[in-house]
XYZ file of N, CA and C in Angstrom:
516
model
N 0.847 -1.178 0.000
C 0.000 0.000 0.000
C 0.891 1.239 0.000
N 0.595 2.211 -0.844
C 1.414 3.412 -0.918
C 0.911 4.463 0.070
N 1.822 5.313 0.499
C 1.488 6.388 1.405
C 0.867 7.533 0.610
N -0.268 8.053 1.062
C -0.885 9.154 0.328
C -0.080 10.442 0.510
N -0.175 11.331 -0.469
C 0.445 12.642 -0.310
C -0.573 13.570 0.337
N -0.062 14.562 1.053
C -0.916 15.519 1.750
C -0.646 16.914 1.200
N -1.700 17.581 0.775
C -1.602 18.975 0.329
C -2.321 19.844 1.353
N -1.751 20.999 1.648
C -2.370 21.973 2.547
C -2.722 23.191 1.701
N -3.972 23.622 1.795
C -4.375 24.816 1.056
C -5.517 25.510 1.778
N -5.702 26.786 1.417
C -6.828 27.558 1.930
C -8.127 27.040 1.318
N -9.190 27.122 2.085
C -10.494 26.736 1.558
C -11.083 27.882 0.730
N -11.995 27.522 -0.155
C -12.741 28.501 -0.950
C -14.224 28.162 -0.843
N -15.050 29.073 -1.287
C -16.495 28.843 -1.231
C -16.897 27.552 -1.940
N -16.207 27.210 -2.996
C -16.543 25.992 -3.743
C -16.306 24.712 -2.935
N -15.583 24.818 -1.835
C -15.283 23.660 -0.978
C -16.367 23.405 0.066
N -17.483 24.067 -0.011
C -18.445 24.026 1.085
C -18.897 22.606 1.445
N -19.030 21.732 0.475
C -19.465 20.355 0.784
C -18.408 19.611 1.606
N -17.139 19.791 1.234
C -16.054 19.144 1.972
C -15.887 19.763 3.362
N -16.050 21.079 3.450
C -15.983 21.760 4.751
C -17.086 21.218 5.657
N -18.273 21.082 5.119
C -19.399 20.546 5.899
C -19.118 19.113 6.352
N -18.708 18.268 5.438
C -18.465 16.860 5.778
C -17.381 16.730 6.850
N -16.299 17.485 6.717
C -15.224 17.398 7.703
C -15.669 17.965 9.045
N -16.443 19.056 9.033
C -16.937 19.637 10.288
C -17.839 18.647 11.009
N -18.738 17.996 10.297
C -19.615 17.006 10.937
C -18.801 15.838 11.486
N -17.770 15.419 10.749
C -16.885 14.351 11.237
C -16.204 14.775 12.532
N -15.654 15.976 12.550
C -14.899 16.414 13.720
C -15.792 16.576 14.940
N -17.002 17.086 14.748
C -17.906 17.255 15.877
C -18.353 15.911 16.446
N -18.518 14.911 15.589
C -18.886 13.572 16.046
C -17.705 12.875 16.723
N -16.496 13.078 16.192
C -15.312 12.393 16.696
C -14.822 12.956 18.029
N -14.785 14.263 18.156
C -14.200 14.902 19.340
C -15.105 16.043 19.807
N -16.280 15.738 20.331
C -17.239 16.791 20.655
C -16.743 17.812 21.677
N -15.903 17.427 22.609
C -15.468 18.389 23.624
C -14.438 19.382 23.115
N -14.008 19.225 21.877
C -13.000 20.129 21.317
C -13.600 21.352 20.629
N -14.921 21.406 20.526
C -15.529 22.465 19.735
C -16.722 23.085 20.455
N -17.069 24.280 20.084
C -18.175 25.002 20.698
C -19.466 24.873 19.922
N -19.646 23.755 19.254
C -20.833 23.506 18.450
C -21.118 22.016 18.510
N -22.379 21.644 18.487
C -22.726 20.222 18.486
C -22.937 19.740 17.053
N -22.783 18.446 16.859
C -23.009 17.865 15.539
C -24.474 18.044 15.133
N -25.370 18.005 16.110
C -26.787 18.187 15.812
C -27.048 19.600 15.283
N -26.484 20.606 15.942
C -26.685 21.995 15.501
C -26.059 22.223 14.123
N -24.858 21.715 13.926
C -24.179 21.896 12.640
C -24.934 21.199 11.512
N -25.516 20.059 11.806
C -26.261 19.320 10.798
C -27.502 20.048 10.298
N -27.980 21.025 11.048
C -29.175 21.785 10.673
C -28.856 23.018 9.831
N -27.577 23.347 9.668
C -27.203 24.555 8.935
C -27.430 24.391 7.432
N -27.817 25.477 6.781
C -28.100 25.389 5.351
C -26.850 25.661 4.504
N -27.011 25.464 3.218
C -25.897 25.603 2.277
C -25.222 26.975 2.362
N -25.992 28.033 2.537
C -25.409 29.379 2.598
C -24.431 29.528 3.758
N -24.749 28.936 4.889
C -23.841 28.996 6.047
C -22.553 28.239 5.739
N -22.674 27.078 5.107
C -21.477 26.293 4.778
C -20.633 27.007 3.730
N -21.261 27.675 2.796
C -20.501 28.447 1.811
C -19.735 29.582 2.508
N -20.391 30.230 3.449
C -19.741 31.308 4.203
C -18.548 30.764 4.996
N -18.733 29.630 5.634
C -17.628 29.028 6.394
C -16.472 28.651 5.468
N -16.786 28.116 4.321
C -15.733 27.734 3.381
C -14.967 28.952 2.875
N -15.658 30.084 2.750
C -15.011 31.331 2.299
C -14.000 31.874 3.304
N -13.975 31.370 4.521
C -13.009 31.850 5.514
C -11.575 31.705 5.017
N -11.345 30.748 4.163
C -10.016 30.579 3.597
C -9.620 31.694 2.653
N -10.604 32.449 2.203
C -10.356 33.557 1.284
C -10.330 34.905 2.004
N -10.453 34.893 3.318
C -10.544 36.114 4.110
C -9.204 36.838 4.214
N -9.268 38.153 4.356
C -8.048 38.933 4.574
C -7.735 39.072 6.062
N -8.689 38.741 6.936
C -8.474 38.868 8.380
C -8.490 37.523 9.104
N -8.620 36.470 8.355
C -8.632 35.135 8.942
C -8.089 34.129 7.947
N -8.119 32.880 8.353
C -7.604 31.820 7.490
C -8.334 30.523 7.824
N -8.542 29.695 6.838
C -9.043 28.336 7.015
C -8.237 27.451 6.072
N -7.546 26.489 6.656
C -6.728 25.563 5.874
C -7.344 24.176 5.897
N -7.145 23.453 4.816
C -7.562 22.062 4.725
C -6.350 21.211 4.389
N -6.306 20.017 4.984
C -5.311 19.012 4.620
C -6.033 17.986 3.766
N -5.524 17.788 2.558
C -6.189 16.904 1.600
C -5.227 15.797 1.206
N -5.655 14.576 1.452
C -4.867 13.403 1.117
C -5.216 12.952 -0.300
N -4.190 12.648 -1.079
C -4.400 12.119 -2.424
C -3.683 10.780 -2.518
N -4.438 9.741 -2.839
C -3.804 8.424 -2.945
C -3.235 8.224 -4.345
N -2.636 7.076 -4.571
C -1.961 6.770 -5.833
C -2.890 6.882 -7.044
N -4.174 6.611 -6.828
C -5.134 6.682 -7.936
C -5.593 8.115 -8.217
N -5.215 9.055 -7.346
C -5.625 10.446 -7.519
C -6.871 10.823 -6.742
N -7.428 9.869 -6.002
C -8.616 10.152 -5.198
C -8.245 11.045 -4.017
N -9.071 12.073 -3.785
C -8.827 13.018 -2.695
C -9.751 12.753 -1.521
N -9.214 13.000 -0.324
C -9.986 12.877 0.910
C -9.525 13.972 1.865
N -10.453 14.745 2.377
C -10.109 15.794 3.338
C -9.861 15.146 4.689
N -8.676 15.380 5.260
C -8.261 14.680 6.477
C -7.915 15.600 7.637
N -8.016 16.898 7.459
C -7.721 17.804 8.555
C -8.014 19.242 8.211
N -8.105 20.051 9.258
C -8.380 21.466 9.079
C -7.892 22.251 10.288
N -7.560 23.499 10.075
C -7.264 24.459 11.128
C -7.639 25.826 10.606
N -7.992 26.698 11.538
C -8.340 28.051 11.161
C -7.721 29.058 12.104
N -7.842 30.296 11.731
C -7.347 31.364 12.576
C -8.080 32.653 12.284
N -8.075 33.517 13.279
C -8.636 34.855 13.095
C -7.880 35.812 13.999
N -8.014 37.081 13.710
C -7.357 38.104 14.506
C -8.355 38.644 15.526
N -7.957 38.635 16.793
C -8.753 39.159 17.887
C -8.041 40.403 18.405
N -8.714 41.554 18.409
C -8.044 42.786 18.829
C -7.438 42.715 20.235
N -8.026 41.891 21.111
C -7.521 41.841 22.487
C -6.332 40.898 22.677
N -6.190 39.886 21.831
C -5.087 38.924 22.020
C -4.236 38.697 20.782
N -4.645 39.202 19.637
C -3.881 38.981 18.410
C -4.416 37.780 17.654
N -3.536 37.005 17.079
C -3.934 35.859 16.260
C -4.371 34.687 17.126
N -5.521 34.103 16.767
C -6.097 32.965 17.488
C -6.176 31.750 16.569
N -5.779 30.602 17.081
C -5.917 29.323 16.392
C -7.252 28.714 16.782
N -8.033 28.260 15.795
C -9.354 27.671 16.063
C -9.623 26.514 15.106
N -10.654 25.737 15.446
C -11.155 24.723 14.522
C -10.149 23.659 14.143
N -9.392 23.176 15.110
C -8.315 22.222 14.849
C -8.860 20.794 14.830
N -8.577 20.086 13.734
C -9.006 18.683 13.648
C -8.173 17.937 12.617
N -7.810 16.704 12.985
C -7.163 15.771 12.062
C -7.883 14.432 12.206
N -8.264 13.840 11.088
C -8.963 12.553 11.099
C -8.108 11.491 11.780
N -8.750 10.552 12.486
C -8.012 9.561 13.266
C -6.892 8.845 12.518
N -7.092 8.457 11.283
C -6.070 7.729 10.542
C -4.873 8.562 10.131
N -4.925 9.867 10.383
C -3.848 10.772 9.973
C -3.244 11.528 11.158
N -3.538 11.069 12.363
C -3.006 11.716 13.562
C -1.617 11.188 13.883
N -0.891 11.966 14.669
C 0.422 11.537 15.150
C 1.553 12.172 14.367
N 2.719 12.127 14.975
C 3.886 12.773 14.366
C 4.315 12.083 13.076
N 4.118 10.776 12.968
C 4.540 10.068 11.760
C 3.748 10.535 10.537
N 2.467 10.781 10.715
C 1.636 11.245 9.596
C 1.984 12.684 9.222
N 2.280 13.503 10.209
C 2.725 14.874 9.964
C 1.652 15.877 9.588
N 0.390 15.481 9.563
C -0.675 16.383 9.128
C -0.831 17.557 10.089
N -0.825 17.280 11.385
C -0.949 18.360 12.369
C 0.167 19.373 12.192
N 1.384 18.902 12.031
C 2.520 19.813 11.867
C 2.398 20.640 10.589
N 1.952 20.033 9.497
C 1.778 20.774 8.242
C 0.739 21.885 8.386
N -0.395 21.536 8.969
C -1.449 22.529 9.156
C -1.005 23.637 10.107
N -0.425 23.250 11.229
C -0.023 24.239 12.227
C 1.074 25.160 11.696
N 1.974 24.632 10.905
C 2.997 25.491 10.289
C 2.354 26.541 9.396
N 1.323 26.154 8.657
C 0.618 27.110 7.812
C -0.066 28.199 8.616
N -0.693 27.836 9.719
C -1.357 28.821 10.573
C -0.319 29.728 11.235
N 0.792 29.150 11.680
C 1.835 29.966 12.314
C 2.439 30.957 11.322
N 2.628 30.544 10.070
C 3.128 31.467 9.047
C 2.148 32.618 8.850
N 0.865 32.302 8.787
C -0.168 33.332 8.656
C -0.131 34.292 9.849
N -0.048 33.748 11.060
C -0.053 34.576 12.271
C 1.190 35.460 12.354
N 2.317 34.930 11.927
C 3.590 35.654 11.984
C 3.542 36.945 11.160
N 2.714 36.963 10.139
C 2.599 38.156 9.294
C 1.993 39.336 10.054
N 1.305 39.061 11.173
C 0.638 40.127 11.922
C 1.182 40.309 13.335
N 2.090 39.460 13.769
C 2.589 39.565 15.136
C 3.486 38.404 15.486
N 3.857 38.331 16.743
C 4.812 37.294 17.141
C 4.244 36.276 18.122
N 2.900 36.277 18.319
C 2.287 35.338 19.258
C 1.054 34.716 18.607
N 0.873 33.410 18.838
C -0.345 32.716 18.426
C -0.971 32.136 19.691
N -2.256 32.404 19.881
C -2.999 31.983 21.073
C -4.041 30.948 20.678
N -4.342 30.041 21.596
C -5.406 29.063 21.384
C -6.073 28.755 22.700
N -7.265 28.185 22.621
C -7.981 27.676 23.787
C -8.240 26.197 23.533
N -7.973 25.379 24.545
C -8.155 23.934 24.416
C -8.835 23.413 25.672
N -9.753 22.474 25.497
C -10.471 21.876 26.626
C -9.455 21.209 27.554
N -9.588 21.441 28.837
C -8.619 20.887 29.804
C -8.607 19.361 29.817
N -9.684 18.727 29.355
C -9.749 17.264 29.330
C -9.284 16.668 28.004
N -8.822 17.495 27.087
C -8.362 17.011 25.784
C -6.832 16.845 25.837
N -6.401 15.820 26.565
C -4.966 15.599 26.814
C -4.173 15.403 25.526
N -4.751 14.733 24.550
C -4.054 14.504 23.282
C -3.726 15.834 22.603
N -4.681 16.745 22.571
C -4.455 18.047 21.940
C -3.449 18.868 22.737
N -3.574 18.874 24.059
C -2.630 19.627 24.895
C -1.206 19.141 24.640
N -1.021 17.825 24.585
C 0.320 17.266 24.340
C 0.848 17.669 22.967
N -0.014 17.667 21.965
C 0.417 18.062 20.610
C 0.850 19.524 20.589
N 0.111 20.379 21.261
C 0.475 21.795 21.315
C 1.781 22.001 22.087
N 1.930 21.320 23.206
C 3.165 21.445 23.990
C 4.376 20.997 23.173
N 4.214 19.935 22.407
C 5.300 19.447 21.553
C 5.722 20.506 20.549
N 4.795 21.339 20.123
C 5.081 22.408 19.162
C 5.466 23.724 19.833
N 5.660 23.730 21.156
C 6.150 24.928 21.838
C 5.100 25.818 22.460
N 3.848 25.395 22.498
C 2.800 26.176 23.146
C 2.845 25.911 24.642
N 2.577 26.959 25.416
C 2.610 26.849 26.875
C 1.329 27.423 27.461
N 0.842 26.765 28.503
C -0.351 27.247 29.204
C -0.041 28.579 29.876
N -0.984 29.506 29.782
C -0.794 30.829 30.389
C -1.328 30.885 31.815
N -2.099 29.883 32.218
C -2.742 29.895 33.527
C -4.158 30.445 33.486
N -4.561 30.991 32.337
C -5.922 31.511 32.198
C -6.868 30.388 31.802
N -8.009 30.315 32.493
C -9.045 29.333 32.206
C -10.339 30.052 31.865
N -11.126 29.430 30.990
C -12.398 29.995 30.550
C -13.458 28.909 30.604
N -14.715 29.279 30.883
C -15.787 28.275 30.833
C -15.925 27.731 29.416
N -16.118 26.427 29.318
C -16.367 25.781 28.034
C -17.789 26.138 27.603
N -17.945 26.650 26.399
C -19.213 27.219 25.943
C -20.383 26.233 25.996
N -20.143 24.952 25.803
C -21.235 23.973 25.806
C -21.523 23.401 27.189
N -20.632 23.670 28.158
C -20.834 23.209 29.535
C -20.017 24.111 30.458
N -20.615 25.118 31.057
C -19.870 26.083 31.859
C -19.212 25.500 33.109
N -19.505 24.241 33.417
C -18.838 23.580 34.548
C -17.497 22.981 34.136
N -17.226 22.962 32.845
C -15.946 22.486 32.329
C -15.126 23.693 31.898
N -13.816 23.480 31.682
C -12.929 24.598 31.386
C -12.097 24.376 30.134
N -11.777 25.496 29.505
C -10.774 25.535 28.446
C -9.611 26.337 28.975
N -8.410 25.936 28.590
C -7.242 26.695 29.010
C -6.634 27.422 27.827
N -6.044 28.539 28.137
C -5.372 29.326 27.115
C -3.927 28.862 27.013
N -3.454 28.722 25.785
C -2.048 28.402 25.526
C -1.535 29.408 24.499
N -0.244 29.724 24.592
C 0.362 30.671 23.656
C 1.725 30.164 23.216
N 2.114 30.654 22.061
C 3.453 30.381 21.539
C 4.002 31.665 20.944
N 5.247 31.975 21.295
C 5.935 33.079 20.628
C 6.512 32.531 19.330
N 6.169 33.188 18.247
C 6.558 32.697 16.915
C 7.933 33.168 16.513
């Protein structure tokens, strides 16, 4: 079996079906990592998905997709990350997801996506901030491996205010 190649690119409005499919996958796979439920996302109409897909074309934000292409040329969306500029903290990393079969350092998808977001953030400043659920140990470890450090700030998790998200930052 051959190893698929991975391409990283910004999303466009025409990608709305793939953006939707990957978002529904991520919400079902890791619900505590996001501020939206799979049920709520499943009710959104095409116009909302087109708008979300256009985030990759934004001048103030970014949405990246990791697309696997196998030997036959078949494509499969296997990961995504996004970012936006927040006036109070600068560049924020959001919407992080990699499909289970493409996780880990050997696959390299997380590193490819995160490098793209860090390059985008570097154009506007020297710090990238993120919020991660305190119970998402796998994500915390991945961020720490890439040089992100907890700031000590905690925030209520939007879907359950009894749970917490922690802030992490990296100087770029």
